[in-house]
mmCIF file of C-alpha atoms in Angstrom:
data_model
loop_
_atom_site.group_PDB
_atom_site.id
_atom_site.type_symbol
_atom_site.label_atom_id
_atom_site.label_comp_id
_atom_site.label_asym_id
_atom_site.label_seq_id
_atom_site.Cartn_x
_atom_site.Cartn_y
_atom_site.Cartn_z
ATOM 1 C CA MET Y 250 125.553 -30.339 53.091
ATOM 2 C CA ASP Y 251 124.010 -31.169 56.596
ATOM 3 C CA MET Y 252 127.634 -30.129 58.146
ATOM 4 C CA LYS Y 253 127.425 -26.209 56.142
ATOM 5 C CA ARG Y 254 124.165 -25.926 57.086
ATOM 6 C CA CYS Y 255 125.118 -26.841 61.160
ATOM 7 C CA PHE Y 256 128.121 -24.216 60.461
ATOM 8 C CA PHE Y 257 125.953 -21.298 59.429
ATOM 9 C CA ALA Y 258 123.605 -21.739 62.189
ATOM 10 C CA ALA Y 259 125.888 -21.950 64.749
ATOM 11 C CA VAL Y 260 127.356 -18.685 63.570
ATOM 12 C CA LEU Y 261 123.929 -16.963 63.446
ATOM 13 C CA CYS Y 262 123.520 -17.864 67.358
ATOM 14 C CA THR Y 263 126.597 -16.674 68.040
ATOM 15 C CA ALA Y 264 126.240 -13.259 66.290
ATOM 16 C CA VAL Y 265 122.595 -13.204 67.804
ATOM 17 C CA LEU Y 266 124.170 -14.003 71.131
ATOM 18 C CA TYR Y 267 126.507 -10.863 71.081
ATOM 19 C CA ALA Y 268 124.688 -8.533 69.321
ATOM 20 C CA PRO Y 269 124.550 -5.074 71.206
ATOM 21 C CA ALA Y 270 121.860 -4.689 73.330
ATOM 22 C CA GLN Y 271 118.924 -2.365 72.137
ATOM 23 C CA THR Y 272 117.816 0.639 73.866
ATOM 24 C CA SER Y 273 113.843 0.084 74.065
ATOM 25 C CA VAL Y 274 112.022 3.427 74.754
ATOM 26 C CA SER Y 275 108.212 3.919 74.377
ATOM 27 C CA HIS Y 276 106.033 6.935 75.626
ATOM 28 C CA TYR Y 277 104.496 6.839 79.436
ATOM 29 C CA VAL Y 278 101.397 8.316 80.548
ATOM 30 C CA PRO Y 279 101.693 9.845 84.279
ATOM 31 C CA GLY Y 280 99.017 7.750 86.715
ATOM 32 C CA SER Y 281 99.001 4.515 84.320
ATOM 33 C CA SER Y 282 100.170 1.286 85.456
ATOM 34 C CA VAL Y 283 103.938 1.558 86.906
ATOM 35 C CA PRO Y 284 105.768 0.048 84.190
ATOM 36 C CA GLU Y 285 109.276 -2.139 84.365
ATOM 37 C CA GLY Y 286 111.637 0.006 83.506
ATOM 38 C CA VAL Y 287 113.090 3.661 84.240
ATOM 39 C CA VAL Y 288 110.395 6.734 83.711
ATOM 40 C CA TYR Y 289 112.058 9.848 82.659
ATOM 41 C CA CYS Y 290 110.568 12.693 81.491
ATOM 42 C CA LEU Y 291 111.571 15.741 79.325
ATOM 43 C CA PRO Y 292 111.065 19.611 81.096
ATOM 44 C CA ARG Y 293 108.796 22.143 81.065
ATOM 45 C CA THR Y 294 109.458 25.891 81.409
ATOM 46 C CA VAL Y 295 107.465 27.814 83.994
ATOM 47 C CA ILE Y 296 108.657 31.650 84.109
ATOM 48 C CA ASP Y 297 108.670 33.321 87.323
ATOM 49 C CA VAL Y 298 108.402 37.013 87.809
ATOM 50 C CA ARG Y 299 110.303 38.249 90.830
ATOM 51 C CA ALA Y 300 109.088 41.743 91.961
ATOM 52 C CA VAL Y 301 109.847 44.012 94.601
ATOM 53 C CA ALA Y 302 108.163 47.012 95.869
ATOM 54 C CA GLU Y 303 109.248 49.374 97.832
ATOM 55 C CA CYS Y 304 107.374 51.306 100.855
ATOM 56 C CA ILE Y 305 108.302 55.001 101.549
ATOM 57 C CA GLU Y 306 106.641 56.269 104.378
ATOM 58 C CA GLU Y 307 107.150 59.701 106.362
ATOM 59 C CA LYS Y 308 106.119 60.849 109.496
ATOM 60 C CA PRO Y 309 106.183 64.359 111.236
ATOM 61 C CA GLY Y 310 107.982 64.981 114.522
ATOM 62 C CA PRO Y 311 105.928 65.901 117.589
ATOM 63 C CA PHE Y 312 108.149 69.197 117.538
ATOM 64 C CA TYR Y 313 108.413 70.162 113.877
ATOM 65 C CA GLN Y 314 106.943 73.228 114.229
ATOM 66 C CA TYR Y 315 109.374 74.366 115.974
ATOM 67 C CA ALA Y 316 112.797 72.821 113.858
ATOM 68 C CA GLU Y 317 113.411 75.951 112.244
ATOM 69 C CA ARG Y 318 113.617 78.099 115.644
ATOM 70 C CA TYR Y 319 115.365 75.897 117.680
ATOM 71 C CA LEU Y 320 117.364 74.177 115.418
ATOM 72 C CA ALA Y 321 117.181 76.217 112.158
ATOM 73 C CA GLU Y 322 116.248 73.184 110.152
ATOM 74 C CA LYS Y 323 114.078 73.962 106.980
ATOM 75 C CA ASP Y 324 113.580 70.633 105.436
ATOM 76 C CA VAL Y 325 111.218 69.264 107.709
ATOM 77 C CA ILE Y 326 108.450 66.695 107.469
ATOM 78 C CA VAL Y 327 105.385 68.358 108.100
ATOM 79 C CA LYS Y 328 102.672 65.658 107.131
ATOM 80 C CA GLU Y 329 102.492 62.157 106.827
ATOM 81 C CA LYS Y 330 102.974 60.017 104.026
ATOM 82 C CA ARG Y 331 102.304 56.296 103.041
ATOM 83 C CA GLU Y 332 103.169 54.947 99.081
ATOM 84 C CA TRP Y 333 104.099 52.072 97.788
ATOM 85 C CA ARG Y 334 106.207 51.891 94.597
ATOM 86 C CA LEU Y 335 107.347 49.343 92.188
ATOM 87 C CA LYS Y 336 111.111 49.363 92.280
ATOM 88 C CA ASP Y 337 112.426 46.257 90.562
ATOM 89 C CA VAL Y 338 111.244 43.147 88.078
ATOM 90 C CA HIS Y 339 113.151 40.286 87.623
ATOM 91 C CA ILE Y 340 112.168 37.446 84.747
ATOM 92 C CA MET Y 341 113.704 33.868 85.924
ATOM 93 C CA SER Y 342 112.447 30.889 84.732
ATOM 94 C CA HIS Y 343 112.745 26.794 86.024
ATOM 95 C CA PRO Y 344 111.628 23.372 84.482
ATOM 96 C CA VAL Y 345 108.979 20.648 85.613
ATOM 97 C CA PRO Y 346 108.623 17.888 84.385
ATOM 98 C CA ASP Y 347 106.331 17.483 81.119
ATOM 99 C CA ALA Y 348 103.548 15.200 81.967
ATOM 100 C CA GLU Y 349 102.993 14.713 77.859
ATOM 101 C CA ARG Y 350 106.409 14.211 77.114
ATOM 102 C CA CYS Y 351 107.245 11.320 79.638
ATOM 103 C CA PHE Y 352 109.301 8.222 78.800
ATOM 104 C CA VAL Y 353 110.048 4.553 79.920
ATOM 105 C CA VAL Y 354 113.598 2.748 79.318
ATOM 106 C CA ALA Y 355 112.809 -0.894 79.670
ATOM 107 C CA VAL Y 356 115.354 -2.661 81.701
ATOM 108 C CA THR Y 357 116.882 -5.786 80.674
ATOM 109 C CA LYS Y 358 120.161 -7.479 81.787
ATOM 110 C CA LYS Y 359 121.679 -6.507 78.509
ATOM 111 C CA ASP Y 360 120.261 -3.022 78.356
ATOM 112 C CA VAL Y 361 122.878 -0.244 78.902
ATOM 113 C CA ALA Y 362 121.267 3.005 78.156
ATOM 114 C CA HIS Y 363 118.987 2.732 81.490
ATOM 115 C CA ARG Y 364 121.996 3.982 83.411
ATOM 116 C CA LEU Y 365 120.109 7.519 83.488
ATOM 117 C CA LYS Y 366 121.055 10.544 85.410
ATOM 118 C CA LEU Y 367 117.363 12.195 86.744
ATOM 119 C CA SER Y 368 116.739 15.635 88.657
ATOM 120 C CA PRO Y 369 115.243 15.055 91.937
ATOM 121 C CA ALA Y 370 111.551 15.864 89.696
ATOM 122 C CA GLY Y 371 112.250 13.113 87.256
ATOM 123 C CA ILE Y 372 113.722 15.116 84.613
ATOM 124 C CA ILE Y 373 116.266 13.588 82.104
ATOM 125 C CA GLU Y 374 120.067 15.433 82.859
ATOM 126 C CA GLY Y 375 122.319 12.119 81.681
ATOM 127 C CA VAL Y 376 122.659 9.111 80.164
ATOM 128 C CA ASN Y 377 125.617 6.603 80.865
ATOM 129 C CA VAL Y 378 127.356 9.391 83.570
ATOM 130 C CA THR Y 379 129.805 8.197 85.698
ATOM 131 C CA GLU Y 380 131.528 9.405 88.503
ATOM 132 C CA ARG Y 381 134.685 9.489 86.475
ATOM 133 C CA ASN Y 382 132.900 11.669 83.401
ATOM 134 C CA ASP Y 383 130.412 13.548 85.995
ATOM 135 C CA PRO Y 384 132.604 15.686 88.642
ATOM 136 C CA GLN Y 385 128.748 16.490 90.417
ATOM 137 C CA GLU Y 386 129.518 19.778 90.486
ATOM 138 C CA PRO Y 387 126.985 22.056 93.125
ATOM 139 C CA ARG Y 388 124.188 23.097 91.143
ATOM 140 C CA PRO Y 389 123.852 26.696 91.101
ATOM 141 C CA ARG Y 390 121.525 28.901 93.302
ATOM 142 C CA ARG Y 391 118.324 30.545 92.098
ATOM 143 C CA PRO Y 392 119.155 34.336 92.115
ATOM 144 C CA GLU Y 393 117.996 36.248 95.028
ATOM 145 C CA LEU Y 394 116.913 39.845 94.768
ATOM 146 C CA ARG Y 395 119.204 42.395 96.758
ATOM 147 C CA GLY Y 396 120.115 39.804 99.863
ATOM 148 C CA HIS Y 397 116.294 38.882 100.619
ATOM 149 C CA ARG Y 398 114.786 35.128 99.391
ATOM 150 C CA ALA Y 399 111.714 36.150 97.059
ATOM 151 C CA GLU Y 400 108.524 35.003 98.425
ATOM 152 C CA PRO Y 401 106.467 32.857 96.686
ATOM 153 C CA GLU Y 402 102.848 33.836 95.707
ATOM 154 C CA HIS Y 403 100.279 32.807 98.330
ATOM 155 C CA GLY Y 404 97.090 33.708 99.951
ATOM 156 C CA GLY Y 405 94.037 34.952 98.537
ATOM 157 C CA PRO Y 406 93.034 38.372 97.053
ATOM 158 C CA GLY Y 407 93.759 41.051 99.698
ATOM 159 C CA HIS Y 408 96.711 39.109 100.867
ATOM 160 C CA ALA Y 409 100.280 40.800 101.020
ATOM 161 C CA PRO Y 410 103.132 39.838 102.937
ATOM 162 C CA LYS Y 411 104.841 41.375 105.883
ATOM 163 C CA PRO Y 412 107.256 44.033 104.414
ATOM 164 C CA LYS Y 413 111.023 43.705 105.468
ATOM 165 C CA ARG Y 414 112.699 46.252 107.040
ATOM 166 C CA ARG Y 415 116.948 45.468 106.808
ATOM 167 C CA PRO Y 416 119.002 45.478 110.234
ATOM 168 C CA GLY Y 417 120.063 48.837 110.809
ATOM 169 C CA GLU Y 418 117.178 50.615 109.527
ATOM 170 C CA VAL Y 419 115.355 53.743 110.801
ATOM 171 C CA ARG Y 420 112.260 52.646 112.761
ATOM 172 C CA PRO Y 421 109.269 54.985 111.930
ATOM 173 C CA GLU Y 422 108.678 55.002 115.890
ATOM 174 C CA PHE Y 423 109.555 57.926 117.959
ATOM 175 C CA ASP Y 424 111.823 57.487 120.789
ATOM 176 C CA MET Y 425 110.665 59.471 123.079
ATOM 177 C CA SER Y 426 113.074 58.256 126.289
ATOM 178 C CA VAL Y 427 116.181 59.733 124.923
ATOM 179 C CA LEU Y 428 114.285 62.960 126.321
ATOM 180 C CA GLY Y 429 115.926 64.443 129.341
ATOM 181 C CA GLU Y 430 114.600 64.772 132.485
ATOM 182 C CA GLU Y 431 113.629 68.579 132.133
ATOM 183 C CA ALA Y 432 112.241 68.297 129.044
ATOM 184 C CA LEU Y 433 109.944 65.117 130.213
ATOM 185 C CA VAL Y 434 108.644 67.416 133.238
ATOM 186 C CA ALA Y 435 107.991 70.206 131.172
ATOM 187 C CA ASN Y 436 104.205 70.679 130.838
ATOM 188 C CA SER Y 437 103.759 72.201 127.634
ATOM 189 C CA ILE Y 438 104.833 71.003 123.666
ATOM 190 C CA PRO Y 439 106.686 74.368 123.404
ATOM 191 C CA LYS Y 440 108.828 73.790 126.602
ATOM 192 C CA MET Y 441 109.754 69.818 125.836
ATOM 193 C CA ALA Y 442 111.097 71.221 122.312
ATOM 194 C CA GLU Y 443 113.133 74.232 123.797
ATOM 195 C CA MET Y 444 114.436 71.408 126.731
ATOM 196 C CA ALA Y 445 115.024 68.667 123.703
ATOM 197 C CA ALA Y 446 116.956 71.342 121.463
ATOM 198 C CA ARG Y 447 119.141 72.431 124.672
ATOM 199 C CA GLN Y 448 119.914 69.037 125.104
ATOM 200 C CA ILE Y 449 121.002 68.411 121.689
ATOM 201 C CA TYR Y 450 123.648 71.197 121.617
ATOM 202 C CA ARG Y 451 125.033 69.931 125.134
ATOM 203 C CA ILE Y 452 125.590 66.437 123.197
ATOM 204 C CA ARG Y 453 127.091 68.071 120.239
ATOM 205 C CA GLU Y 454 129.592 70.211 123.005
ATOM 206 C CA SER Y 455 130.307 67.124 124.977
ATOM 207 C CA ARG Y 456 131.359 65.107 121.488
ATOM 208 C CA ALA Y 457 133.841 68.039 120.410
ATOM 209 C CA ALA Y 458 135.257 68.084 123.658
ATOM 210 C CA LEU Y 459 136.091 63.963 123.371
ATOM 211 C CA LEU Y 460 137.074 64.268 120.211
ATOM 212 C CA SER Y 461 139.548 67.291 120.817
ATOM 213 C CA GLY Y 462 141.191 65.729 124.166
ATOM 214 C CA GLU Y 463 139.578 68.435 126.413
ATOM 215 C CA MET Y 464 137.899 66.074 128.732
ATOM 216 C CA GLU Y 465 139.065 65.925 132.180
ATOM 217 C CA HIS Y 466 138.471 62.023 132.244
ATOM 218 C CA THR Y 467 140.187 60.135 129.308
ATOM 219 C CA MET Y 468 138.968 56.902 128.268
ATOM 220 C CA ASP Y 469 140.431 54.040 126.489
ATOM 221 C CA GLY Y 470 139.501 53.556 122.860
ATOM 222 C CA VAL Y 471 136.879 50.905 123.128
ATOM 223 C CA ALA Y 472 134.705 53.156 125.772
ATOM 224 C CA LEU Y 473 135.445 56.122 123.543
ATOM 225 C CA GLU Y 474 134.089 54.541 120.684
ATOM 226 C CA ALA Y 475 131.043 53.281 122.558
ATOM 227 C CA THR Y 476 130.462 56.620 124.070
ATOM 228 C CA LEU Y 477 130.478 58.359 120.323
ATOM 229 C CA LYS Y 478 128.200 56.049 119.002
ATOM 230 C CA GLU Y 479 125.437 56.571 121.766
ATOM 231 C CA MET Y 480 125.746 60.424 121.525
ATOM 232 C CA GLU Y 481 125.253 59.925 117.834
ATOM 233 C CA ARG Y 482 122.147 57.312 118.390
ATOM 234 C CA THR Y 483 120.639 59.839 120.915
ATOM 235 C CA GLU Y 484 121.222 62.781 118.804
ATOM 236 C CA ARG Y 485 119.564 61.410 115.728
ATOM 237 C CA GLU Y 486 116.642 60.422 117.612
ATOM 238 C CA LEU Y 487 116.382 63.945 119.413
ATOM 239 C CA VAL Y 488 116.687 65.541 116.256
ATOM 240 C CA ALA Y 489 114.034 63.196 114.606
ATOM 241 C CA LEU Y 490 111.518 65.052 117.025
ATOM 242 C CA PHE Y 491 111.964 68.177 115.271
ATOM 243 C CA THR Y 492 112.546 67.014 111.377
ATOM 244 C CA GLY Y 493 110.537 63.923 111.030
ATOM 245 C CA LYS Y 494 111.565 59.813 110.299
ATOM 246 C CA ARG Y 495 111.338 58.814 106.737
ATOM 247 C CA THR Y 496 112.017 55.129 106.472
ATOM 248 C CA VAL Y 497 111.830 52.708 103.604
ATOM 249 C CA THR Y 498 110.843 49.162 103.485
ATOM 250 C CA THR Y 499 110.533 46.160 100.537
ATOM 251 C CA GLN Y 500 108.164 43.916 100.256
ATOM 252 C CA GLN Y 501 109.012 40.590 97.639
ATOM 253 C CA ARG Y 502 106.782 38.311 95.995
ATOM 254 C CA SER Y 503 107.385 35.790 93.297
ATOM 255 C CA TYR Y 504 104.389 34.809 90.252
ATOM 256 C CA GLU Y 505 104.747 31.878 87.910
ATOM 257 C CA PHE Y 506 103.471 31.023 84.679
ATOM 258 C CA THR Y 507 103.815 28.202 82.234
ATOM 259 C CA PRO Y 508 103.432 29.363 79.017
ATOM 260 C CA GLU Y 509 101.632 27.156 76.393
ATOM 261 C CA GLU Y 510 101.169 29.768 73.675
ATOM 262 C CA ASP Y 511 101.557 33.820 72.625
ATOM 263 C CA ILE Y 512 99.698 35.686 75.098
ATOM 264 C CA THR Y 513 99.608 39.358 75.077
ATOM 265 C CA ASN Y 514 98.595 42.069 78.047
ATOM 266 C CA HIS Y 515 97.879 39.009 80.803
ATOM 267 C CA VAL Y 516 98.120 40.469 84.374
ATOM 268 C CA ILE Y 517 100.466 38.563 86.214
ATOM 269 C CA PHE Y 518 100.058 40.943 89.337
ATOM 270 C CA ARG Y 519 99.292 44.300 90.647
ATOM 271 C CA ILE Y 520 100.532 46.840 92.310
ATOM 272 C CA SER Y 521 98.568 49.490 94.840
ATOM 273 C CA SER Y 522 100.119 52.716 96.329
ATOM 274 C CA ILE Y 523 98.245 51.560 99.596
ATOM 275 C CA GLU Y 524 98.789 47.764 99.797
ATOM 276 C CA GLY Y 525 101.965 46.835 97.547
ATOM 277 C CA LEU Y 526 102.233 43.714 95.696
ATOM 278 C CA LEU Y 527 98.746 42.138 94.912
ATOM 279 C CA PRO Y 528 97.622 38.863 93.279
ATOM 280 C CA ALA Y 529 96.218 39.806 89.908
ATOM 281 C CA ASP Y 530 92.671 39.034 90.990
ATOM 282 C CA ASN Y 531 92.747 41.548 93.481
ATOM 283 C CA LEU Y 532 91.045 44.918 91.835
ATOM 284 C CA ILE Y 533 92.662 47.477 94.501
ATOM 285 C CA GLY Y 534 95.813 47.428 92.404
ATOM 286 C CA SER Y 535 97.066 48.577 89.149
ATOM 287 C CA PRO Y 536 97.499 45.600 86.721
ATOM 288 C CA VAL Y 537 101.258 44.503 85.571
ATOM 289 C CA TYR Y 538 100.915 42.807 82.312
ATOM 290 C CA LEU Y 539 102.808 39.600 81.382
ATOM 291 C CA ASN Y 540 103.421 39.561 77.480
ATOM 292 C CA ILE Y 541 105.384 36.393 75.253
ATOM 293 C CA LYS Y 542 106.248 35.936 72.015
ATOM 294 C CA GLY Y 543 107.100 32.451 70.957
ATOM 295 C CA GLU Y 544 109.490 31.371 68.518
ATOM 296 C CA TYR Y 545 108.275 27.822 67.693
ATOM 297 C CA HIS Y 546 110.386 24.710 66.716
ATOM 298 C CA THR Y 547 107.956 22.204 65.176
ATOM 299 C CA THR Y 548 109.163 18.132 64.407
ATOM 300 C CA PRO Y 549 110.674 17.999 61.160
ATOM 301 C CA VAL Y 550 109.971 15.213 58.634
ATOM 302 C CA LEU Y 551 111.665 12.522 58.392
ATOM 303 C CA THR Y 552 113.052 10.519 55.600
ATOM 304 C CA LYS Y 553 112.283 6.966 55.281
ATOM 305 C CA LYS Y 554 115.952 6.077 56.072
ATOM 306 C CA GLU Y 555 115.660 7.821 59.059
ATOM 307 C CA ASP Y 556 111.955 7.118 60.381
ATOM 308 C CA ARG Y 557 113.454 3.071 60.009
ATOM 309 C CA ALA Y 558 116.297 3.889 62.386
ATOM 310 C CA ALA Y 559 116.349 2.322 65.894
ATOM 311 C CA LYS Y 560 115.345 4.801 68.162
ATOM 312 C CA GLY Y 561 117.189 5.474 71.657
ATOM 313 C CA LEU Y 562 116.534 8.139 74.086
ATOM 314 C CA TYR Y 563 114.043 11.034 73.316
ATOM 315 C CA TYR Y 564 114.864 14.489 74.106
ATOM 316 C CA VAL Y 565 113.717 17.928 73.172
ATOM 317 C CA VAL Y 566 114.652 20.778 70.386
ATOM 318 C CA PRO Y 567 113.237 23.594 72.574
ATOM 319 C CA GLY Y 568 111.986 26.550 70.944
ATOM 320 C CA SER Y 569 112.657 30.126 72.746
ATOM 321 C CA ALA Y 570 110.172 33.111 73.260
ATOM 322 C CA ALA Y 571 110.477 36.513 73.958
ATOM 323 C CA VAL Y 572 109.311 37.510 77.422
ATOM 324 C CA GLU Y 573 108.109 40.893 78.571
ATOM 325 C CA VAL Y 574 106.682 42.546 82.152
ATOM 326 C CA THR Y 575 104.880 45.721 81.607
ATOM 327 C CA ASP Y 576 102.558 48.109 83.163
ATOM 328 C CA ASN Y 577 102.349 49.404 79.349
ATOM 329 C CA ASP Y 578 103.257 53.129 81.037
ATOM 330 C CA ALA Y 579 106.677 53.588 83.444
ATOM 331 C CA PHE Y 580 108.439 50.631 83.116
ATOM 332 C CA SER Y 581 109.077 47.520 80.845
ATOM 333 C CA VAL Y 582 111.374 44.418 81.484
ATOM 334 C CA SER Y 583 112.040 41.945 78.948
ATOM 335 C CA ARG Y 584 114.163 38.962 78.422
ATOM 336 C CA THR Y 585 114.506 36.204 75.758
ATOM 337 C CA MET Y 586 114.617 32.207 77.125
ATOM 338 C CA LEU Y 587 114.473 28.454 75.929
ATOM 339 C CA VAL Y 588 110.972 27.190 76.131
ATOM 340 C CA PRO Y 589 110.999 23.542 75.566
ATOM 341 C CA GLN Y 590 106.798 23.191 74.779
ATOM 342 C CA PHE Y 591 107.239 25.384 72.255
ATOM 343 C CA GLY Y 592 109.863 22.447 70.334
ATOM 344 C CA TYR Y 593 109.795 18.771 69.361
ATOM 345 C CA THR Y 594 110.667 15.617 70.798
ATOM 346 C CA THR Y 595 113.179 13.678 68.517
ATOM 347 C CA PHE Y 596 115.781 10.983 69.268
ATOM 348 C CA LEU Y 597 119.459 9.862 69.529
ATOM 349 C CA PRO Y 598 120.570 6.700 67.879
ATOM 350 C CA ALA Y 599 119.806 3.355 69.833
ATOM 351 C CA ALA Y 600 123.067 2.712 68.507
ATOM 352 C CA LEU Y 601 124.990 5.778 70.614
ATOM 353 C CA THR Y 602 123.432 5.131 74.012
ATOM 354 C CA ASP Y 603 123.593 1.824 73.693
ATOM 355 C CA ASP Y 604 127.487 2.086 73.830
ATOM 356 C CA PRO Y 605 128.345 2.089 77.516
ATOM 357 C CA GLU Y 606 131.350 4.187 76.993
ATOM 358 C CA VAL Y 607 129.393 7.143 75.610
ATOM 359 C CA SER Y 608 128.493 10.053 77.955
ATOM 360 C CA VAL Y 609 125.355 11.842 77.157
ATOM 361 C CA ARG Y 610 124.098 15.162 78.788
ATOM 362 C CA PHE Y 611 121.788 17.381 78.823
ATOM 363 C CA SER Y 612 120.361 20.926 79.996
ATOM 364 C CA LYS Y 613 117.790 22.493 82.519
ATOM 365 C CA ASP Y 614 116.179 23.416 78.661
ATOM 366 C CA GLY Y 615 116.492 19.438 77.912
ATOM 367 C CA THR Y 616 118.753 20.554 74.812
ATOM 368 C CA VAL Y 617 122.019 18.059 74.252
ATOM 369 C CA THR Y 618 125.158 19.776 76.202
ATOM 370 C CA TYR Y 619 127.901 17.051 75.619
ATOM 371 C CA ILE Y 620 128.350 13.937 73.851
ATOM 372 C CA GLY Y 621 131.497 12.116 74.628
ATOM 373 C CA ARG Y 622 133.317 9.373 76.212
#
């Protein structure tokens, strides 16, 4: 009898000794004492509203009154004008750690699931991920608008970022240095305009002669190209003295909002025809609204068996939201996106994450995207 008892005790000790390790996961409150383990967070979606405004500026040339007389030009700017308008709006999103959904995985010699892959911000991206099953693909860059980097919202009321002008765009200033000596020494505006018009016609005649090969002195290809470019630039600046200049500059800003519930007509930013893009609290501009209509996923009721199951890593089943940016008049832009904070947390079975051969990956929205060996 004593021999049997000793045998069963030995078997039981062996079973306990070689039983698979079980992942221990518990909630963690940021700011509390540092736990003995690996802390990870689930994501929370932040909405990025990226706006592009365009400024159209018109200036009459100093000789605009003589454009039709000397150049037969009727399409002439006769009055200064400067006006901003909203050109484009993009609705983007990015994840941040959810302070209310942080967890700590206890680390022991037997633990397997503590091999977590986290983002630089501490959001869980995977578990039991190795170089073999994770090719380390480069992270996609956040989209930029029309070749420009979006500027974050900053500064107090009334602050507006400096407009950007692309290389090669028309400058609003008039270049009087292109005028010939005769025009510069003229003692009246009408006389200067007449001399400038004659200079334009001479440039056109010289260019025609160069292109037709009628010039006495020939040029090589490089010199000819440079000469023609300079002629074109000079003529363009001279003609602008009569017709005026129209320039276009752009301004970009990014506005963030973290949704917690449905909202209607929340002022996300403002647009002024004089100042351009402005913060929401600057009443100079007209309001642009953000509307959010969520589709919420609530925590399902677990059966007794499910509730008794060993709990492994927590992850999120996100809700979604229809996001709209509008001024309630001229335009409306909308997009549907996943919103983790509109969903609920659940867990992977501990037996799954305890297996070192099983790899799990999560998306930026917290959903499970891959489970495999």
